[in-house]
Every structure is written in C-alpha cells, then in structure tokens.
C-alpha cells in the first residue's frame, strides 16, 4: 500500500518554486520510505502542492526518481570539486581527503545507505530511466578514483580503485546491518592501509 504523508512528512514551511519543493520532498520521502512505498499524492502533499502541478514538472514518477538521483549526483560533483580546490596539484591528498570524508560520514551513523545503491536494488528493470543515472554516476565515481590513483603514481591504479570502490560499497551494507559500531568504524584505517600498500617505496 503506498505510503501516505503524515504531518511529520509535510514540509513545515513549503518555500521556493514548486519544482524545487517537489524534488526536496521526493528526495526525503524516497530515501526514508523507499521508492515504491511513496505515492504521487503523498509527494505532492509533502511539497505543499498537488498532483497536477507535480505532473506539470515531471511527466511521471519514474522521471521524478531519475531527477532526484541526478540532483544527488550534482551534489557529489560539488563535493569532489571542493576537495580538488582544497588540494590543488596533490592527487594523493585529494584521494585521501575524499575517502576520509566518506569514512567520517559512515562512522557518524546517520547514513541510511547510499541513495544510488538503494535505488538500484529497488529498480531491477534495466530500462528504467533512473538505472541509467545510477550507472553513470557510479561509473564516474570509479573513474575519478582511478584518475586520482594514476595521477598520484600509485601502483596498479585500476586495481586499487576497484579495491577502494568495493570496500566503500561493502561498508554501506555493513553499516545498515551492523551499525556504526561494526567494521565501518575502521573504514578510514582500511582506506589508508590500501593506499599505503599501493604507494611505491621512495627511491
């Protein structure tokens, strides 16, 4: 049965353009309750609007899901850019800074899992518009890690990137099943160990 918005789920002070409010409400409710559990009516109510307005901005719920993930991806791009600007010309520092941010976020215990990974599990249809968004964002994330590993002169950069990527994905699952006091609390240490193992000895 589709989830119906309750008082707590309605934005306290709906503000901004309708499209912006709809995206905000959709991201919050999809992440909290799941993509299939939240109906269009609940989304519209939470955004302080109606279904007619929602469909004026998004042709379908599937399109809205895809746009929510694209917005999430834009936020990731911004985070990558900020780290790059803070460590200009130092790819190894950029890589470690990114991994440290992720590890600290996981250890905080506030994460309900990766929005992209959660969506991928819920959307097995390879032709769903959101699946293409997920694959593109995950692929770009891996490519960035590979590029930093290469630029930093680390050994077997693609292997290291895959090790880091898979460790990160596994940490997301472990966090949901074992919580922040489980193995995820050692994530930063594991990241550092892997990067150090692939760092060439000084000549």
PDB file of C-alpha atoms in Angstrom:
ATOM      1  CA  UNK A   1       0.000   0.000   0.000  1.00  0.00           C
ATOM      2  CA  UNK A   2       1.543   3.353  -0.980  1.00  0.00           C
ATOM      3  CA  UNK A   3       2.786   5.424   1.925  1.00  0.00           C
ATOM      4  CA  UNK A   4       0.578   8.418   2.661  1.00  0.00           C
ATOM      5  CA  UNK A   5       2.234  11.563   4.002  1.00  0.00           C
ATOM      6  CA  UNK A   6       1.628  12.281   7.668  1.00  0.00           C
ATOM      7  CA  UNK A   7       2.060  15.607   9.424  1.00  0.00           C
ATOM      8  CA  UNK A   8       5.736  14.937  10.096  1.00  0.00           C
ATOM      9  CA  UNK A   9       6.369  14.274   6.403  1.00  0.00           C
ATOM     10  CA  UNK A  10       4.863  17.503   5.123  1.00  0.00           C
ATOM     11  CA  UNK A  11       7.457  20.237   4.733  1.00  0.00           C
ATOM     12  CA  UNK A  12       6.956  22.554   7.706  1.00  0.00           C
ATOM     13  CA  UNK A  13       7.253  25.731   5.652  1.00  0.00           C
ATOM     14  CA  UNK A  14       6.981  24.919   1.948  1.00  0.00           C
ATOM     15  CA  UNK A  15       9.011  27.589   0.189  1.00  0.00           C
ATOM     16  CA  UNK A  16      10.552  28.151  -3.208  1.00  0.00           C
ATOM     17  CA  UNK A  17       9.330  27.216  -6.682  1.00  0.00           C
ATOM     18  CA  UNK A  18       7.054  24.144  -6.941  1.00  0.00           C
ATOM     19  CA  UNK A  19       9.646  22.096  -8.817  1.00  0.00           C
ATOM     20  CA  UNK A  20      12.215  22.732  -6.100  1.00  0.00           C
ATOM     21  CA  UNK A  21       9.745  21.796  -3.347  1.00  0.00           C
ATOM     22  CA  UNK A  22       8.722  18.609  -5.148  1.00  0.00           C
ATOM     23  CA  UNK A  23      12.323  17.498  -5.565  1.00  0.00           C
ATOM     24  CA  UNK A  24      13.097  18.207  -1.917  1.00  0.00           C
ATOM     25  CA  UNK A  25      10.055  16.280  -0.693  1.00  0.00           C
ATOM     26  CA  UNK A  26      10.676  13.406  -3.098  1.00  0.00           C
ATOM     27  CA  UNK A  27      14.313  13.010  -2.087  1.00  0.00           C
ATOM     28  CA  UNK A  28      13.420  12.959   1.601  1.00  0.00           C
ATOM     29  CA  UNK A  29      10.493  10.556   1.317  1.00  0.00           C
ATOM     30  CA  UNK A  30      12.087   8.211  -1.250  1.00  0.00           C
ATOM     31  CA  UNK A  31      15.192   7.908   0.924  1.00  0.00           C
ATOM     32  CA  UNK A  32      13.243   7.406   4.141  1.00  0.00           C
ATOM     33  CA  UNK A  33      10.489   5.068   2.938  1.00  0.00           C
ATOM     34  CA  UNK A  34      11.635   3.626  -0.395  1.00  0.00           C
ATOM     35  CA  UNK A  35      10.761   4.388  -3.996  1.00  0.00           C
ATOM     36  CA  UNK A  36       7.743   2.118  -4.273  1.00  0.00           C
ATOM     37  CA  UNK A  37       6.222   2.921  -0.890  1.00  0.00           C
ATOM     38  CA  UNK A  38       5.686   6.610  -1.601  1.00  0.00           C
ATOM     39  CA  UNK A  39       2.781   7.568  -3.825  1.00  0.00           C
ATOM     40  CA  UNK A  40       2.467  10.638  -6.045  1.00  0.00           C
ATOM     41  CA  UNK A  41      -0.318  12.056  -3.891  1.00  0.00           C
ATOM     42  CA  UNK A  42       1.863  11.834  -0.783  1.00  0.00           C
ATOM     43  CA  UNK A  43       4.716  13.527  -2.641  1.00  0.00           C
ATOM     44  CA  UNK A  44       2.512  16.383  -3.762  1.00  0.00           C
ATOM     45  CA  UNK A  45       1.082  16.870  -0.274  1.00  0.00           C
ATOM     46  CA  UNK A  46       4.542  16.855   1.316  1.00  0.00           C
ATOM     47  CA  UNK A  47       5.657  19.502  -1.184  1.00  0.00           C
ATOM     48  CA  UNK A  48       2.652  21.690  -0.440  1.00  0.00           C
ATOM     49  CA  UNK A  49       1.218  21.311  -3.939  1.00  0.00           C
ATOM     50  CA  UNK A  50      -0.992  18.934  -5.941  1.00  0.00           C
ATOM     51  CA  UNK A  51      -0.640  16.117  -8.457  1.00  0.00           C
ATOM     52  CA  UNK A  52      -1.486  18.354 -11.399  1.00  0.00           C
ATOM     53  CA  UNK A  53       1.429  20.643 -10.600  1.00  0.00           C
ATOM     54  CA  UNK A  54       3.724  17.686  -9.981  1.00  0.00           C
ATOM     55  CA  UNK A  55       2.932  16.195 -13.387  1.00  0.00           C
ATOM     56  CA  UNK A  56       3.415  19.595 -14.996  1.00  0.00           C
ATOM     57  CA  UNK A  57       7.056  19.479 -13.913  1.00  0.00           C
ATOM     58  CA  UNK A  58       7.659  15.713 -14.145  1.00  0.00           C
ATOM     59  CA  UNK A  59       5.979  13.559 -16.774  1.00  0.00           C
ATOM     60  CA  UNK A  60       5.952  10.528 -14.468  1.00  0.00           C
ATOM     61  CA  UNK A  61       7.052   9.273 -11.082  1.00  0.00           C
ATOM     62  CA  UNK A  62       9.879   7.417 -12.835  1.00  0.00           C
ATOM     63  CA  UNK A  63      11.147  10.695 -14.303  1.00  0.00           C
ATOM     64  CA  UNK A  64      10.957  12.290 -10.848  1.00  0.00           C
ATOM     65  CA  UNK A  65      13.028   9.444  -9.371  1.00  0.00           C
ATOM     66  CA  UNK A  66      15.654   9.902 -12.076  1.00  0.00           C
ATOM     67  CA  UNK A  67      15.809  13.653 -11.495  1.00  0.00           C
ATOM     68  CA  UNK A  68      16.216  13.148  -7.731  1.00  0.00           C
ATOM     69  CA  UNK A  69      19.245  10.954  -8.385  1.00  0.00           C
ATOM     70  CA  UNK A  70      20.667  13.457 -10.875  1.00  0.00           C
ATOM     71  CA  UNK A  71      20.422  16.158  -8.218  1.00  0.00           C
ATOM     72  CA  UNK A  72      22.201  13.862  -5.765  1.00  0.00           C
ATOM     73  CA  UNK A  73      24.898  13.387  -8.387  1.00  0.00           C
ATOM     74  CA  UNK A  74      25.315  17.149  -8.793  1.00  0.00           C
ATOM     75  CA  UNK A  75      25.894  17.420  -5.048  1.00  0.00           C
ATOM     76  CA  UNK A  76      28.574  14.736  -5.277  1.00  0.00           C
ATOM     77  CA  UNK A  77      30.219  16.662  -8.122  1.00  0.00           C
ATOM     78  CA  UNK A  78      30.262  19.779  -5.949  1.00  0.00           C
ATOM     79  CA  UNK A  79      31.893  17.849  -3.097  1.00  0.00           C
ATOM     80  CA  UNK A  80      34.560  16.472  -5.444  1.00  0.00           C
ATOM     81  CA  UNK A  81      35.251  19.985  -6.766  1.00  0.00           C
ATOM     82  CA  UNK A  82      35.614  21.449  -3.270  1.00  0.00           C
ATOM     83  CA  UNK A  83      38.118  18.752  -2.306  1.00  0.00           C
ATOM     84  CA  UNK A  84      40.069  19.267  -5.543  1.00  0.00           C
ATOM     85  CA  UNK A  85      40.284  23.015  -4.911  1.00  0.00           C
ATOM     86  CA  UNK A  86      41.474  22.400  -1.358  1.00  0.00           C
ATOM     87  CA  UNK A  87      44.290  20.141  -2.599  1.00  0.00           C
ATOM     88  CA  UNK A  88      45.293  21.602  -5.957  1.00  0.00           C
ATOM     89  CA  UNK A  89      48.063  19.634  -7.640  1.00  0.00           C
ATOM     90  CA  UNK A  90      48.063  16.968  -4.920  1.00  0.00           C
ATOM     91  CA  UNK A  91      46.088  13.986  -6.240  1.00  0.00           C
ATOM     92  CA  UNK A  92      47.076  11.689  -3.375  1.00  0.00           C
ATOM     93  CA  UNK A  93      45.832  14.237  -0.854  1.00  0.00           C
ATOM     94  CA  UNK A  94      42.632  14.658  -2.869  1.00  0.00           C
ATOM     95  CA  UNK A  95      42.055  10.914  -2.825  1.00  0.00           C
ATOM     96  CA  UNK A  96      42.709  10.575   0.906  1.00  0.00           C
ATOM     97  CA  UNK A  97      40.546  13.615   1.683  1.00  0.00           C
ATOM     98  CA  UNK A  98      37.618  12.162  -0.270  1.00  0.00           C
ATOM     99  CA  UNK A  99      37.990   8.780   1.422  1.00  0.00           C
ATOM    100  CA  UNK A 100      38.255  10.453   4.829  1.00  0.00           C
ATOM    101  CA  UNK A 101      35.051  12.408   4.272  1.00  0.00           C
ATOM    102  CA  UNK A 102      33.234   9.215   3.319  1.00  0.00           C
ATOM    103  CA  UNK A 103      34.618   7.278   6.291  1.00  0.00           C
ATOM    104  CA  UNK A 104      33.664  10.001   8.766  1.00  0.00           C
ATOM    105  CA  UNK A 105      30.158  10.188   7.341  1.00  0.00           C
ATOM    106  CA  UNK A 106      29.689   6.430   7.616  1.00  0.00           C
ATOM    107  CA  UNK A 107      31.043   6.320  11.151  1.00  0.00           C
ATOM    108  CA  UNK A 108      28.592   9.059  12.196  1.00  0.00           C
ATOM    109  CA  UNK A 109      25.751   6.530  11.992  1.00  0.00           C
ATOM    110  CA  UNK A 110      23.434   8.992  10.240  1.00  0.00           C
ATOM    111  CA  UNK A 111      23.585   7.227   6.885  1.00  0.00           C
ATOM    112  CA  UNK A 112      20.568   5.193   5.729  1.00  0.00           C
ATOM    113  CA  UNK A 113      22.649   3.774   2.953  1.00  0.00           C
ATOM    114  CA  UNK A 114      23.702   5.057  -0.436  1.00  0.00           C
ATOM    115  CA  UNK A 115      20.795   6.662  -2.274  1.00  0.00           C
ATOM    116  CA  UNK A 116      22.126   5.283  -5.555  1.00  0.00           C
ATOM    117  CA  UNK A 117      22.652   1.745  -4.262  1.00  0.00           C
ATOM    118  CA  UNK A 118      19.253   1.753  -2.548  1.00  0.00           C
ATOM    119  CA  UNK A 119      17.578   2.849  -5.774  1.00  0.00           C
ATOM    120  CA  UNK A 120      19.436   0.240  -7.830  1.00  0.00           C
ATOM    121  CA  UNK A 121      18.124  -2.554  -5.592  1.00  0.00           C
ATOM    122  CA  UNK A 122      14.581  -1.252  -5.894  1.00  0.00           C
ATOM    123  CA  UNK A 123      14.731  -0.782  -9.669  1.00  0.00           C
ATOM    124  CA  UNK A 124      15.729  -4.088 -11.305  1.00  0.00           C
ATOM    125  CA  UNK A 125      14.412  -3.009 -14.712  1.00  0.00           C
ATOM    126  CA  UNK A 126      17.488  -2.148 -16.791  1.00  0.00           C
ATOM    127  CA  UNK A 127      15.386   0.204 -18.951  1.00  0.00           C
ATOM    128  CA  UNK A 128      14.173   2.350 -16.069  1.00  0.00           C
ATOM    129  CA  UNK A 129      15.404   5.942 -16.632  1.00  0.00           C
ATOM    130  CA  UNK A 130      16.894   6.050 -13.134  1.00  0.00           C
ATOM    131  CA  UNK A 131      19.029   2.967 -13.806  1.00  0.00           C
ATOM    132  CA  UNK A 132      20.976   4.854 -16.451  1.00  0.00           C
ATOM    133  CA  UNK A 133      21.526   7.708 -14.000  1.00  0.00           C
ATOM    134  CA  UNK A 134      22.790   5.294 -11.332  1.00  0.00           C
ATOM    135  CA  UNK A 135      25.173   3.530 -13.700  1.00  0.00           C
ATOM    136  CA  UNK A 136      26.524   6.840 -14.993  1.00  0.00           C
ATOM    137  CA  UNK A 137      27.108   8.299 -11.511  1.00  0.00           C
ATOM    138  CA  UNK A 138      28.703   5.145 -10.115  1.00  0.00           C
ATOM    139  CA  UNK A 139      30.864   4.834 -13.222  1.00  0.00           C
ATOM    140  CA  UNK A 140      32.030   8.440 -12.934  1.00  0.00           C
ATOM    141  CA  UNK A 141      32.811   7.976  -9.255  1.00  0.00           C
ATOM    142  CA  UNK A 142      35.016   4.973 -10.029  1.00  0.00           C
ATOM    143  CA  UNK A 143      36.654   6.833 -12.927  1.00  0.00           C
ATOM    144  CA  UNK A 144      37.537   9.744 -10.631  1.00  0.00           C
ATOM    145  CA  UNK A 145      39.158   7.383  -8.144  1.00  0.00           C
ATOM    146  CA  UNK A 146      41.119   5.681 -10.940  1.00  0.00           C
ATOM    147  CA  UNK A 147      42.285   9.049 -12.246  1.00  0.00           C
ATOM    148  CA  UNK A 148      43.477  10.173  -8.806  1.00  0.00           C
ATOM    149  CA  UNK A 149      45.278   6.874  -8.213  1.00  0.00           C
ATOM    150  CA  UNK A 150      47.016   7.240 -11.577  1.00  0.00           C
ATOM    151  CA  UNK A 151      47.917  10.898 -11.038  1.00  0.00           C
ATOM    152  CA  UNK A 152      49.280  10.093  -7.575  1.00  0.00           C
ATOM    153  CA  UNK A 153      51.626   7.499  -9.069  1.00  0.00           C
ATOM    154  CA  UNK A 154      50.142   4.665  -7.019  1.00  0.00           C
ATOM    155  CA  UNK A 155      50.852   1.103  -8.125  1.00  0.00           C
ATOM    156  CA  UNK A 156      48.141  -0.777 -10.056  1.00  0.00           C
ATOM    157  CA  UNK A 157      45.834   2.265 -10.010  1.00  0.00           C
ATOM    158  CA  UNK A 158      42.818   0.490 -11.513  1.00  0.00           C
ATOM    159  CA  UNK A 159      43.140  -2.419  -9.081  1.00  0.00           C
ATOM    160  CA  UNK A 160      43.453  -0.009  -6.155  1.00  0.00           C
ATOM    161  CA  UNK A 161      40.455   1.987  -7.373  1.00  0.00           C
ATOM    162  CA  UNK A 162      38.370  -1.184  -7.534  1.00  0.00           C
ATOM    163  CA  UNK A 163      39.517  -2.230  -4.061  1.00  0.00           C
ATOM    164  CA  UNK A 164      38.564   1.166  -2.628  1.00  0.00           C
ATOM    165  CA  UNK A 165      35.285   1.217  -4.537  1.00  0.00           C
ATOM    166  CA  UNK A 166      34.255  -2.264  -3.391  1.00  0.00           C
ATOM    167  CA  UNK A 167      35.304  -1.532   0.194  1.00  0.00           C
ATOM    168  CA  UNK A 168      33.116   1.556   0.123  1.00  0.00           C
ATOM    169  CA  UNK A 169      30.141  -0.331  -1.295  1.00  0.00           C
ATOM    170  CA  UNK A 170      30.581  -3.083   1.285  1.00  0.00           C
ATOM    171  CA  UNK A 171      30.780  -0.533   4.090  1.00  0.00           C
ATOM    172  CA  UNK A 172      27.372   0.809   3.088  1.00  0.00           C
ATOM    173  CA  UNK A 173      25.832  -2.633   3.521  1.00  0.00           C
ATOM    174  CA  UNK A 174      27.712  -3.318   6.769  1.00  0.00           C
ATOM    175  CA  UNK A 175      26.517  -0.017   8.213  1.00  0.00           C
ATOM    176  CA  UNK A 176      22.889  -0.947   7.651  1.00  0.00           C
ATOM    177  CA  UNK A 177      23.259  -4.452   9.103  1.00  0.00           C
ATOM    178  CA  UNK A 178      25.783  -3.885  11.927  1.00  0.00           C
ATOM    179  CA  UNK A 179      25.563  -0.158  12.591  1.00  0.00           C
ATOM    180  CA  UNK A 180      28.320   2.409  13.177  1.00  0.00           C
ATOM    181  CA  UNK A 181      29.943   0.298  15.893  1.00  0.00           C
ATOM    182  CA  UNK A 182      30.647  -2.519  13.440  1.00  0.00           C
ATOM    183  CA  UNK A 183      33.520  -2.809  10.953  1.00  0.00           C
ATOM    184  CA  UNK A 184      32.607   0.537   9.397  1.00  0.00           C
ATOM    185  CA  UNK A 185      34.284   2.344  12.301  1.00  0.00           C
ATOM    186  CA  UNK A 186      37.616   1.119  10.883  1.00  0.00           C
ATOM    187  CA  UNK A 187      36.866   2.274   7.355  1.00  0.00           C
ATOM    188  CA  UNK A 188      39.307   5.216   7.391  1.00  0.00           C
ATOM    189  CA  UNK A 189      42.063   2.928   8.648  1.00  0.00           C
ATOM    190  CA  UNK A 190      41.309   0.398   5.900  1.00  0.00           C
ATOM    191  CA  UNK A 191      41.377   3.112   3.232  1.00  0.00           C
ATOM    192  CA  UNK A 192      44.758   4.372   4.463  1.00  0.00           C
ATOM    193  CA  UNK A 193      46.154   0.831   4.594  1.00  0.00           C
ATOM    194  CA  UNK A 194      45.157   0.143   0.991  1.00  0.00           C
ATOM    195  CA  UNK A 195      46.574   3.417  -0.329  1.00  0.00           C
ATOM    196  CA  UNK A 196      49.828   2.885   1.603  1.00  0.00           C
ATOM    197  CA  UNK A 197      50.136  -0.665   0.234  1.00  0.00           C
ATOM    198  CA  UNK A 198      49.975   0.729  -3.303  1.00  0.00           C
ATOM    199  CA  UNK A 199      52.394   3.587  -2.643  1.00  0.00           C
ATOM    200  CA  UNK A 200      55.830   2.984  -4.252  1.00  0.00           C
ATOM    201  CA  UNK A 201      58.757   2.969  -1.853  1.00  0.00           C
ATOM    202  CA  UNK A 202      60.828   6.190  -2.030  1.00  0.00           C
ATOM    203  CA  UNK A 203      63.937   5.880  -4.176  1.00  0.00           C
TER     204      UNK A 203
END
